[in-house]
Amino acid sequence: MHLQRDSLSVLSNQTVNTRLEGLITTTDDGTILLFNKRAQELLDLESTANTNKLHELITFYTADDLSELSPTETPFFSALSKNQNQNEIILGRKKDQEFRWYQFNVNLIIENNKKGLLISFIDVSKLVNKNRVLEDKQHQLQLLVASLNDLVFEVTDTGTFKNYWTNNPDLLFYTPEEFLNKSITELFPPDLAVPALQLIQSSLKLDRELKMDFQSNLKEHKDKWYRLQIKPIHRALNRVALVISDITKQVESNEKSKFNEHKFNQAFYLSGLGISLTSLEGYCIESNNMLTKILGYSHEEMSTTKFTDRTHPDDIDKDVELREKLVRGEIEAFTLQKRYLHKLGHFVWCSVTVAAVFDNANTAQFLIVQVQDISESKKNIEILKRQKIESDLVKIDLETKIRQLEEFANILAHDLKGPLSNIQMLIDEIKVTDDEKIKADFMNLLHISSDNLNETLHDLGGILDIKSNNSLIYEQCSFLDVFKKVQQQFMEEIQQKNATISIEFNVKDIYYPKIYLESILSNLLSNSLRFTAKDRAPRIEIHTHLEQEGTLLTVKDNGLGINLPKYKSELFMFKKVFHRGFETKGVGLFLIRYQIESLGGKIDVQSKIDSGSTFYVKFLEKAYKDPLIQL
């Protein structure tokens, strides 16, 4: 059974429609029966919507936390389910992202044993919104007071304490009963009370904030520092706000900062290193005396020029690159060796360490540059390097000479012993024979052995000349000029064999004895032209290029090649021949090896049978001139 549409008969239609409050009646399940015009305006109800349940038709929100209510959480549903009136309930409705607030009174009505609801409500949006603003302000004020570590007092012009505020009562010098309505002169010693009272009166007179710092001599706060701030709050009543702040940590921090500043100044100005504070643009903001001593410039001169103007051109790019990384925060600091231009015109080698100083926003403000003069160390290092090179050369020379002496011993044992034994045997035979024809044959053989011995001695003499030649003339040799001279010696053979010679001198010059360079190129070119295949024209490539330890000369051909697995150990030995049927004595490679090694160089070969050979000559150059260490 349900209420009928005439259930509002308890009120006349005129009364219903002229009320400022909205009125709605529902059945016992919450279905809307009737509503007045005000209810329609406030809740945007459709005049024909008389079959909907109010708690399902509209979504309501709580005023406390703006949370959405489910239909079963509404006071309408509660009144029906609990048979209990719900009065002065504030609910909100969202419209166009804004809230409208209503105060509802929900009353049970029973007519002819039929239950329903009479719901009356008014718009309280202004009141609720105002209360919410006040609550927000109160909450903010509470947060502000809770965040303060200060003591705030209301004090009269005579210094009498009238009120106080604090987040921590333990900070009070006295209990409230001991200081309220008491004068500052009664509570504090004269050396604090008198200037504080004068400050209060001056603040009221001038109508502006005044302050003073003092150190407590009270037992409970011994040696603590406080700041007293006086702010006029009611001139008509001669009242001020007296704010006491504990500034002990701030004072200690300031003292520590002053101490650190003093230490920095001592370290900055009395340091054995040159130090400057440099702007991000590269100008010297401040410098110490040691830096002026290292570079020769005055403080004023360094402040008007950028660091790049005083840096060696070869060192600028690296220095700038590292400083940019430092400013961007990619590195914490860097150290590099660079050359600064001294005021007198020479360059000074320095070890430079640079760090950046950043602000609280992590933005670089300026650079701290430390400079150490390492010119003397640099000179000593260069001298040591030169001495080491010279020592290594002496070592190489001694090792080479020892090996050459061993080879000479082998040559004397083998290449001279055979001819000498032959000569001795032939002489013995000549002595004992009477046959003139046999004597003539033996004499002919004796001449041949003598010629061979003489040739060997001549070749060995030439090599000994190389070993003992201390008066070699070093000069700047052009590879191209030397090649052209050597090429002319073999021009006829080059044309006869239709040989092709390509050259590429990436290193154009070498400081070397020209007579040796001509001999090396001549012997290598001669071998490439002599040991050629019958089925192909000779193709010879001569190149030079720079390697880490010196100049490398390569001579490559497409000739017969050498059986290296068989002959590698004998390749550069005295009178060793690897190809039969060619006019050769096996002395050329032995000779140039001695020439190259006697000057600290090396020679090597790569070769395959019928695939040609490539000879590699590594020159150990003597410096064109001994340069002074440039600083």
mmCIF file with all atom_site columns, N, CA and C in Angstrom, residues 339-397:
data_model
loop_
_atom_site.group_PDB
_atom_site.id
_atom_site.type_symbol
_atom_site.label_atom_id
_atom_site.label_alt_id
_atom_site.label_comp_id
_atom_site.label_asym_id
_atom_site.label_entity_id
_atom_site.label_seq_id
_atom_site.pdbx_PDB_ins_code
_atom_site.Cartn_x
_atom_site.Cartn_y
_atom_site.Cartn_z
_atom_site.occupancy
_atom_site.B_iso_or_equiv
_atom_site.pdbx_formal_charge
_atom_site.auth_seq_id
_atom_site.auth_comp_id
_atom_site.auth_asym_id
_atom_site.auth_atom_id
_atom_site.pdbx_PDB_model_num
ATOM 1   N N  . ARG A 1 339 ? 100.199 25.030 -20.865 1.00 0.00 ? 339 ARG A N  1
ATOM 2   C CA . ARG A 1 339 ? 101.195 26.082 -20.911 1.00 0.00 ? 339 ARG A CA 1
ATOM 3   C C  . ARG A 1 339 ? 100.520 27.448 -20.851 1.00 0.00 ? 339 ARG A C  1
ATOM 4   N N  . TYR A 1 340 ? 100.995 28.268 -19.883 1.00 0.00 ? 340 TYR A N  1
ATOM 5   C CA . TYR A 1 340 ? 100.546 29.656 -19.763 1.00 0.00 ? 340 TYR A CA 1
ATOM 6   C C  . TYR A 1 340 ? 101.600 30.586 -20.359 1.00 0.00 ? 340 TYR A C  1
ATOM 7   N N  . LEU A 1 341 ? 101.133 31.632 -20.984 1.00 0.00 ? 341 LEU A N  1
ATOM 8   C CA . LEU A 1 341 ? 102.035 32.646 -21.517 1.00 0.00 ? 341 LEU A CA 1
ATOM 9   C C  . LEU A 1 341 ? 102.467 33.580 -20.391 1.00 0.00 ? 341 LEU A C  1
ATOM 10  N N  . HIS A 1 342 ? 103.772 33.614 -20.107 1.00 0.00 ? 342 HIS A N  1
ATOM 11  C CA . HIS A 1 342 ? 104.304 34.517 -19.097 1.00 0.00 ? 342 HIS A CA 1
ATOM 12  C C  . HIS A 1 342 ? 104.333 35.931 -19.664 1.00 0.00 ? 342 HIS A C  1
ATOM 13  N N  . LYS A 1 343 ? 104.284 36.906 -18.780 1.00 0.00 ? 343 LYS A N  1
ATOM 14  C CA . LYS A 1 343 ? 104.290 38.301 -19.227 1.00 0.00 ? 343 LYS A CA 1
ATOM 15  C C  . LYS A 1 343 ? 105.551 38.628 -20.022 1.00 0.00 ? 343 LYS A C  1
ATOM 16  N N  . LEU A 1 344 ? 106.670 37.920 -19.728 1.00 0.00 ? 344 LEU A N  1
ATOM 17  C CA . LEU A 1 344 ? 107.924 38.180 -20.429 1.00 0.00 ? 344 LEU A CA 1
ATOM 18  C C  . LEU A 1 344 ? 107.971 37.547 -21.811 1.00 0.00 ? 344 LEU A C  1
ATOM 19  N N  . GLY A 1 345 ? 106.932 36.740 -22.165 1.00 0.00 ? 345 GLY A N  1
ATOM 20  C CA . GLY A 1 345 ? 106.847 36.207 -23.516 1.00 0.00 ? 345 GLY A CA 1
ATOM 21  C C  . GLY A 1 345 ? 107.087 34.717 -23.662 1.00 0.00 ? 345 GLY A C  1
ATOM 22  N N  . HIS A 1 346 ? 107.637 34.064 -22.639 1.00 0.00 ? 346 HIS A N  1
ATOM 23  C CA . HIS A 1 346 ? 107.862 32.621 -22.740 1.00 0.00 ? 346 HIS A CA 1
ATOM 24  C C  . HIS A 1 346 ? 106.685 31.879 -22.120 1.00 0.00 ? 346 HIS A C  1
ATOM 25  N N  . PHE A 1 347 ? 106.618 30.560 -22.387 1.00 0.00 ? 347 PHE A N  1
ATOM 26  C CA . PHE A 1 347 ? 105.526 29.748 -21.862 1.00 0.00 ? 347 PHE A CA 1
ATOM 27  C C  . PHE A 1 347 ? 105.976 29.003 -20.611 1.00 0.00 ? 347 PHE A C  1
ATOM 28  N N  . VAL A 1 348 ? 105.066 28.913 -19.650 1.00 0.00 ? 348 VAL A N  1
ATOM 29  C CA . VAL A 1 348 ? 105.338 28.240 -18.378 1.00 0.00 ? 348 VAL A CA 1
ATOM 30  C C  . VAL A 1 348 ? 104.461 27.004 -18.296 1.00 0.00 ? 348 VAL A C  1
ATOM 31  N N  . TRP A 1 349 ? 105.076 25.838 -18.127 1.00 0.00 ? 349 TRP A N  1
ATOM 32  C CA . TRP A 1 349 ? 104.302 24.598 -17.948 1.00 0.00 ? 349 TRP A CA 1
ATOM 33  C C  . TRP A 1 349 ? 103.703 24.582 -16.546 1.00 0.00 ? 349 TRP A C  1
ATOM 34  N N  . CYS A 1 350 ? 102.401 24.313 -16.453 1.00 0.00 ? 350 CYS A N  1
ATOM 35  C CA . CYS A 1 350 ? 101.710 24.304 -15.160 1.00 0.00 ? 350 CYS A CA 1
ATOM 36  C C  . CYS A 1 350 ? 100.783 23.099 -15.066 1.00 0.00 ? 350 CYS A C  1
ATOM 37  N N  . SER A 1 351 ? 100.640 22.598 -13.836 1.00 0.00 ? 351 SER A N  1
ATOM 38  C CA . SER A 1 351 ? 99.599  21.614 -13.540 1.00 0.00 ? 351 SER A CA 1
ATOM 39  C C  . SER A 1 351 ? 98.412  22.387 -12.993 1.00 0.00 ? 351 SER A C  1
ATOM 40  N N  . VAL A 1 352 ? 97.270  22.298 -13.667 1.00 0.00 ? 352 VAL A N  1
ATOM 41  C CA . VAL A 1 352 ? 96.111  23.131 -13.339 1.00 0.00 ? 352 VAL A CA 1
ATOM 42  C C  . VAL A 1 352 ? 94.956  22.247 -12.882 1.00 0.00 ? 352 VAL A C  1
ATOM 43  N N  . THR A 1 353 ? 94.431  22.532 -11.692 1.00 0.00 ? 353 THR A N  1
ATOM 44  C CA . THR A 1 353 ? 93.262  21.828 -11.161 1.00 0.00 ? 353 THR A CA 1
ATOM 45  C C  . THR A 1 353 ? 92.115  22.824 -11.053 1.00 0.00 ? 353 THR A C  1
ATOM 46  N N  . VAL A 1 354 ? 90.947  22.466 -11.616 1.00 0.00 ? 354 VAL A N  1
ATOM 47  C CA . VAL A 1 354 ? 89.809  23.384 -11.663 1.00 0.00 ? 354 VAL A CA 1
ATOM 48  C C  . VAL A 1 354 ? 88.579  22.711 -11.058 1.00 0.00 ? 354 VAL A C  1
ATOM 49  N N  . ALA A 1 355 ? 87.878  23.419 -10.174 1.00 0.00 ? 355 ALA A N  1
ATOM 50  C CA . ALA A 1 355 ? 86.615  22.952 -9.596  1.00 0.00 ? 355 ALA A CA 1
ATOM 51  C C  . ALA A 1 355 ? 85.609  24.093 -9.674  1.00 0.00 ? 355 ALA A C  1
ATOM 52  N N  . ALA A 1 356 ? 84.317  23.739 -9.660  1.00 0.00 ? 356 ALA A N  1
ATOM 53  C CA . ALA A 1 356 ? 83.256  24.750 -9.776  1.00 0.00 ? 356 ALA A CA 1
ATOM 54  C C  . ALA A 1 356 ? 82.546  24.916 -8.436  1.00 0.00 ? 356 ALA A C  1
ATOM 55  N N  . VAL A 1 357 ? 82.043  26.135 -8.189  1.00 0.00 ? 357 VAL A N  1
ATOM 56  C CA . VAL A 1 357 ? 81.234  26.431 -7.000  1.00 0.00 ? 357 VAL A CA 1
ATOM 57  C C  . VAL A 1 357 ? 79.797  26.647 -7.483  1.00 0.00 ? 357 VAL A C  1
ATOM 58  N N  . PHE A 1 358 ? 78.850  25.879 -6.893  1.00 0.00 ? 358 PHE A N  1
ATOM 59  C CA . PHE A 1 358 ? 77.447  25.919 -7.308  1.00 0.00 ? 358 PHE A CA 1
ATOM 60  C C  . PHE A 1 358 ? 76.590  26.558 -6.220  1.00 0.00 ? 358 PHE A C  1
ATOM 61  N N  . ASP A 1 359 ? 75.449  27.164 -6.618  1.00 0.00 ? 359 ASP A N  1
ATOM 62  C CA . ASP A 1 359 ? 74.504  27.703 -5.641  1.00 0.00 ? 359 ASP A CA 1
ATOM 63  C C  . ASP A 1 359 ? 73.488  26.631 -5.265  1.00 0.00 ? 359 ASP A C  1
ATOM 64  N N  . ASN A 1 360 ? 72.481  27.015 -4.456  1.00 0.00 ? 360 ASN A N  1
ATOM 65  C CA . ASN A 1 360 ? 71.478  26.050 -3.987  1.00 0.00 ? 360 ASN A CA 1
ATOM 66  C C  . ASN A 1 360 ? 70.645  25.474 -5.125  1.00 0.00 ? 360 ASN A C  1
ATOM 67  N N  . ALA A 1 361 ? 70.567  26.194 -6.244  1.00 0.00 ? 361 ALA A N  1
ATOM 68  C CA . ALA A 1 361 ? 69.820  25.701 -7.410  1.00 0.00 ? 361 ALA A CA 1
ATOM 69  C C  . ALA A 1 361 ? 70.697  24.862 -8.329  1.00 0.00 ? 361 ALA A C  1
ATOM 70  N N  . ASN A 1 362 ? 71.892  24.535 -7.838  1.00 0.00 ? 362 ASN A N  1
ATOM 71  C CA . ASN A 1 362 ? 72.846  23.704 -8.594  1.00 0.00 ? 362 ASN A CA 1
ATOM 72  C C  . ASN A 1 362 ? 73.275  24.373 -9.896  1.00 0.00 ? 362 ASN A C  1
ATOM 73  N N  . THR A 1 363 ? 73.394  25.705 -9.834  1.00 0.00 ? 363 THR A N  1
ATOM 74  C CA . THR A 1 363 ? 73.885  26.474 -10.978 1.00 0.00 ? 363 THR A CA 1
ATOM 75  C C  . THR A 1 363 ? 75.292  26.957 -10.666 1.00 0.00 ? 363 THR A C  1
ATOM 76  N N  . ALA A 1 364 ? 76.220  26.718 -11.591 1.00 0.00 ? 364 ALA A N  1
ATOM 77  C CA . ALA A 1 364 ? 77.614  27.112 -11.377 1.00 0.00 ? 364 ALA A CA 1
ATOM 78  C C  . ALA A 1 364 ? 77.718  28.631 -11.271 1.00 0.00 ? 364 ALA A C  1
ATOM 79  N N  . GLN A 1 365 ? 78.471  29.113 -10.254 1.00 0.00 ? 365 GLN A N  1
ATOM 80  C CA . GLN A 1 365 ? 78.642  30.546 -10.036 1.00 0.00 ? 365 GLN A CA 1
ATOM 81  C C  . GLN A 1 365 ? 80.022  31.027 -10.493 1.00 0.00 ? 365 GLN A C  1
ATOM 82  N N  . PHE A 1 366 ? 81.068  30.290 -10.121 1.00 0.00 ? 366 PHE A N  1
ATOM 83  C CA . PHE A 1 366 ? 82.420  30.645 -10.543 1.00 0.00 ? 366 PHE A CA 1
ATOM 84  C C  . PHE A 1 366 ? 83.308  29.414 -10.392 1.00 0.00 ? 366 PHE A C  1
ATOM 85  N N  . LEU A 1 367 ? 84.561  29.523 -10.829 1.00 0.00 ? 367 LEU A N  1
ATOM 86  C CA . LEU A 1 367 ? 85.505  28.415 -10.798 1.00 0.00 ? 367 LEU A CA 1
ATOM 87  C C  . LEU A 1 367 ? 86.665  28.738 -9.863  1.00 0.00 ? 367 LEU A C  1
ATOM 88  N N  . ILE A 1 368 ? 87.159  27.703 -9.155  1.00 0.00 ? 368 ILE A N  1
ATOM 89  C CA . ILE A 1 368 ? 88.384  27.828 -8.360  1.00 0.00 ? 368 ILE A CA 1
ATOM 90  C C  . ILE A 1 368 ? 89.491  27.134 -9.136  1.00 0.00 ? 368 ILE A C  1
ATOM 91  N N  . VAL A 1 369 ? 90.527  27.883 -9.483  1.00 0.00 ? 369 VAL A N  1
ATOM 92  C CA . VAL A 1 369 ? 91.624  27.366 -10.313 1.00 0.00 ? 369 VAL A CA 1
ATOM 93  C C  . VAL A 1 369 ? 92.908  27.365 -9.490  1.00 0.00 ? 369 VAL A C  1
ATOM 94  N N  . GLN A 1 370 ? 93.527  26.193 -9.367  1.00 0.00 ? 370 GLN A N  1
ATOM 95  C CA . GLN A 1 370 ? 94.806  26.065 -8.664  1.00 0.00 ? 370 GLN A CA 1
ATOM 96  C C  . GLN A 1 370 ? 95.902  25.779 -9.698  1.00 0.00 ? 370 GLN A C  1
ATOM 97  N N  . VAL A 1 371 ? 96.992  26.528 -9.615  1.00 0.00 ? 371 VAL A N  1
ATOM 98  C CA . VAL A 1 371 ? 98.055  26.463 -10.622 1.00 0.00 ? 371 VAL A CA 1
ATOM 99  C C  . VAL A 1 371 ? 99.391  26.165 -9.935  1.00 0.00 ? 371 VAL A C  1
ATOM 100 N N  . GLN A 1 372 ? 100.052 25.114 -10.405 1.00 0.00 ? 372 GLN A N  1
ATOM 101 C CA . GLN A 1 372 ? 101.377 24.761 -9.888  1.00 0.00 ? 372 GLN A CA 1
ATOM 102 C C  . GLN A 1 372 ? 102.390 24.813 -11.025 1.00 0.00 ? 372 GLN A C  1
ATOM 103 N N  . ASP A 1 373 ? 103.471 25.540 -10.812 1.00 0.00 ? 373 ASP A N  1
ATOM 104 C CA . ASP A 1 373 ? 104.528 25.660 -11.817 1.00 0.00 ? 373 ASP A CA 1
ATOM 105 C C  . ASP A 1 373 ? 105.320 24.352 -11.859 1.00 0.00 ? 373 ASP A C  1
ATOM 106 N N  . ILE A 1 374 ? 105.265 23.651 -13.012 1.00 0.00 ? 374 ILE A N  1
ATOM 107 C CA . ILE A 1 374 ? 105.986 22.377 -13.155 1.00 0.00 ? 374 ILE A CA 1
ATOM 108 C C  . ILE A 1 374 ? 107.036 22.465 -14.258 1.00 0.00 ? 374 ILE A C  1
ATOM 109 N N  . SER A 1 375 ? 107.462 23.696 -14.575 1.00 0.00 ? 375 SER A N  1
ATOM 110 C CA . SER A 1 375 ? 108.423 23.881 -15.667 1.00 0.00 ? 375 SER A CA 1
ATOM 111 C C  . SER A 1 375 ? 109.706 23.114 -15.407 1.00 0.00 ? 375 SER A C  1
ATOM 112 N N  . GLU A 1 376 ? 110.226 23.223 -14.162 1.00 0.00 ? 376 GLU A N  1
ATOM 113 C CA . GLU A 1 376 ? 111.479 22.548 -13.846 1.00 0.00 ? 376 GLU A CA 1
ATOM 114 C C  . GLU A 1 376 ? 111.313 21.045 -13.928 1.00 0.00 ? 376 GLU A C  1
ATOM 115 N N  . SER A 1 377 ? 110.186 20.546 -13.398 1.00 0.00 ? 377 SER A N  1
ATOM 116 C CA . SER A 1 377 ? 109.924 19.101 -13.473 1.00 0.00 ? 377 SER A CA 1
ATOM 117 C C  . SER A 1 377 ? 109.811 18.648 -14.919 1.00 0.00 ? 377 SER A C  1
ATOM 118 N N  . LYS A 1 378 ? 109.154 19.480 -15.741 1.00 0.00 ? 378 LYS A N  1
ATOM 119 C CA . LYS A 1 378 ? 108.980 19.143 -17.146 1.00 0.00 ? 378 LYS A CA 1
ATOM 120 C C  . LYS A 1 378 ? 110.334 19.047 -17.839 1.00 0.00 ? 378 LYS A C  1
ATOM 121 N N  . LYS A 1 379 ? 111.227 19.998 -17.519 1.00 0.00 ? 379 LYS A N  1
ATOM 122 C CA . LYS A 1 379 ? 112.572 19.958 -18.100 1.00 0.00 ? 379 LYS A CA 1
ATOM 123 C C  . LYS A 1 379 ? 113.298 18.686 -17.691 1.00 0.00 ? 379 LYS A C  1
ATOM 124 N N  . ASN A 1 380 ? 113.206 18.376 -16.387 1.00 0.00 ? 380 ASN A N  1
ATOM 125 C CA . ASN A 1 380 ? 113.900 17.180 -15.890 1.00 0.00 ? 380 ASN A CA 1
ATOM 126 C C  . ASN A 1 380 ? 113.360 15.913 -16.539 1.00 0.00 ? 380 ASN A C  1
ATOM 127 N N  . ILE A 1 381 ? 112.039 15.868 -16.735 1.00 0.00 ? 381 ILE A N  1
ATOM 128 C CA . ILE A 1 381 ? 111.434 14.693 -17.373 1.00 0.00 ? 381 ILE A CA 1
ATOM 129 C C  . ILE A 1 381 ? 111.930 14.554 -18.804 1.00 0.00 ? 381 ILE A C  1
ATOM 130 N N  . GLU A 1 382 ? 111.984 15.692 -19.529 1.00 0.00 ? 382 GLU A N  1
ATOM 131 C CA . GLU A 1 382 ? 112.464 15.646 -20.903 1.00 0.00 ? 382 GLU A CA 1
ATOM 132 C C  . GLU A 1 382 ? 113.927 15.205 -20.958 1.00 0.00 ? 382 GLU A C  1
ATOM 133 N N  . ILE A 1 383 ? 114.720 15.693 -19.992 1.00 0.00 ? 383 ILE A N  1
ATOM 134 C CA . ILE A 1 383 ? 116.136 15.284 -19.943 1.00 0.00 ? 383 ILE A CA 1
ATOM 135 C C  . ILE A 1 383 ? 116.239 13.790 -19.693 1.00 0.00 ? 383 ILE A C  1
ATOM 136 N N  . LEU A 1 384 ? 115.427 13.295 -18.745 1.00 0.00 ? 384 LEU A N  1
ATOM 137 C CA . LEU A 1 384 ? 115.437 11.855 -18.442 1.00 0.00 ? 384 LEU A CA 1
ATOM 138 C C  . LEU A 1 384 ? 115.003 11.036 -19.657 1.00 0.00 ? 384 LEU A C  1
ATOM 139 N N  . LYS A 1 385 ? 113.981 11.523 -20.369 1.00 0.00 ? 385 LYS A N  1
ATOM 140 C CA . LYS A 1 385 ? 113.532 10.817 -21.569 1.00 0.00 ? 385 LYS A CA 1
ATOM 141 C C  . LYS A 1 385 ? 114.658 10.752 -22.604 1.00 0.00 ? 385 LYS A C  1
ATOM 142 N N  . ARG A 1 386 ? 115.357 11.890 -22.775 1.00 0.00 ? 386 ARG A N  1
ATOM 143 C CA . ARG A 1 386 ? 116.444 11.919 -23.747 1.00 0.00 ? 386 ARG A CA 1
ATOM 144 C C  . ARG A 1 386 ? 117.572 10.973 -23.331 1.00 0.00 ? 386 ARG A C  1
ATOM 145 N N  . GLN A 1 387 ? 117.868 10.997 -22.008 1.00 0.00 ? 387 GLN A N  1
ATOM 146 C CA . GLN A 1 387 ? 118.927 10.112 -21.522 1.00 0.00 ? 387 GLN A CA 1
ATOM 147 C C  . GLN A 1 387 ? 118.542 8.649  -21.687 1.00 0.00 ? 387 GLN A C  1
ATOM 148 N N  . LYS A 1 388 ? 117.241 8.349  -21.482 1.00 0.00 ? 388 LYS A N  1
ATOM 149 C CA . LYS A 1 388 ? 116.790 6.967  -21.646 1.00 0.00 ? 388 LYS A CA 1
ATOM 150 C C  . LYS A 1 388 ? 116.917 6.538  -23.109 1.00 0.00 ? 388 LYS A C  1
ATOM 151 N N  . ILE A 1 389 ? 116.523 7.451  -24.019 1.00 0.00 ? 389 ILE A N  1
ATOM 152 C CA . ILE A 1 389 ? 116.648 7.128  -25.449 1.00 0.00 ? 389 ILE A CA 1
ATOM 153 C C  . ILE A 1 389 ? 118.105 6.877  -25.804 1.00 0.00 ? 389 ILE A C  1
ATOM 154 N N  . GLU A 1 390 ? 118.980 7.763  -25.295 1.00 0.00 ? 390 GLU A N  1
ATOM 155 C CA . GLU A 1 390 ? 120.401 7.592  -25.573 1.00 0.00 ? 390 GLU A CA 1
ATOM 156 C C  . GLU A 1 390 ? 120.923 6.287  -24.989 1.00 0.00 ? 390 GLU A C  1
ATOM 157 N N  . SER A 1 391 ? 120.440 5.964  -23.762 1.00 0.00 ? 391 SER A N  1
ATOM 158 C CA . SER A 1 391 ? 120.851 4.707  -23.131 1.00 0.00 ? 391 SER A CA 1
ATOM 159 C C  . SER A 1 391 ? 120.369 3.507  -23.929 1.00 0.00 ? 391 SER A C  1
ATOM 160 N N  . ASP A 1 392 ? 119.116 3.594  -24.400 1.00 0.00 ? 392 ASP A N  1
ATOM 161 C CA . ASP A 1 392 ? 118.583 2.493  -25.218 1.00 0.00 ? 392 ASP A CA 1
ATOM 162 C C  . ASP A 1 392 ? 119.370 2.335  -26.513 1.00 0.00 ? 392 ASP A C  1
ATOM 163 N N  . LEU A 1 393 ? 119.752 3.480  -27.098 1.00 0.00 ? 393 LEU A N  1
ATOM 164 C CA . LEU A 1 393 ? 120.530 3.414  -28.335 1.00 0.00 ? 393 LEU A CA 1
ATOM 165 C C  . LEU A 1 393 ? 121.901 2.772  -28.101 1.00 0.00 ? 393 LEU A C  1
ATOM 166 N N  . VAL A 1 394 ? 122.508 3.142  -26.972 1.00 0.00 ? 394 VAL A N  1
ATOM 167 C CA . VAL A 1 394 ? 123.802 2.539  -26.635 1.00 0.00 ? 394 VAL A CA 1
ATOM 168 C C  . VAL A 1 394 ? 123.659 1.043  -26.439 1.00 0.00 ? 394 VAL A C  1
ATOM 169 N N  . LYS A 1 395 ? 122.565 0.661  -25.764 1.00 0.00 ? 395 LYS A N  1
ATOM 170 C CA . LYS A 1 395 ? 122.309 -0.761 -25.523 1.00 0.00 ? 395 LYS A CA 1
ATOM 171 C C  . LYS A 1 395 ? 122.120 -1.508 -26.847 1.00 0.00 ? 395 LYS A C  1
ATOM 172 N N  . ILE A 1 396 ? 121.292 -0.903 -27.713 1.00 0.00 ? 396 ILE A N  1
ATOM 173 C CA . ILE A 1 396 ? 121.054 -1.530 -29.027 1.00 0.00 ? 396 ILE A CA 1
ATOM 174 C C  . ILE A 1 396 ? 122.362 -1.633 -29.807 1.00 0.00 ? 396 ILE A C  1
ATOM 175 N N  . ASP A 1 397 ? 123.155 -0.563 -29.744 1.00 0.00 ? 397 ASP A N  1
ATOM 176 C CA . ASP A 1 397 ? 124.417 -0.551 -30.474 1.00 0.00 ? 397 ASP A CA 1
ATOM 177 C C  . ASP A 1 397 ? 125.365 -1.631 -29.960 1.00 0.00 ? 397 ASP A C  1
#
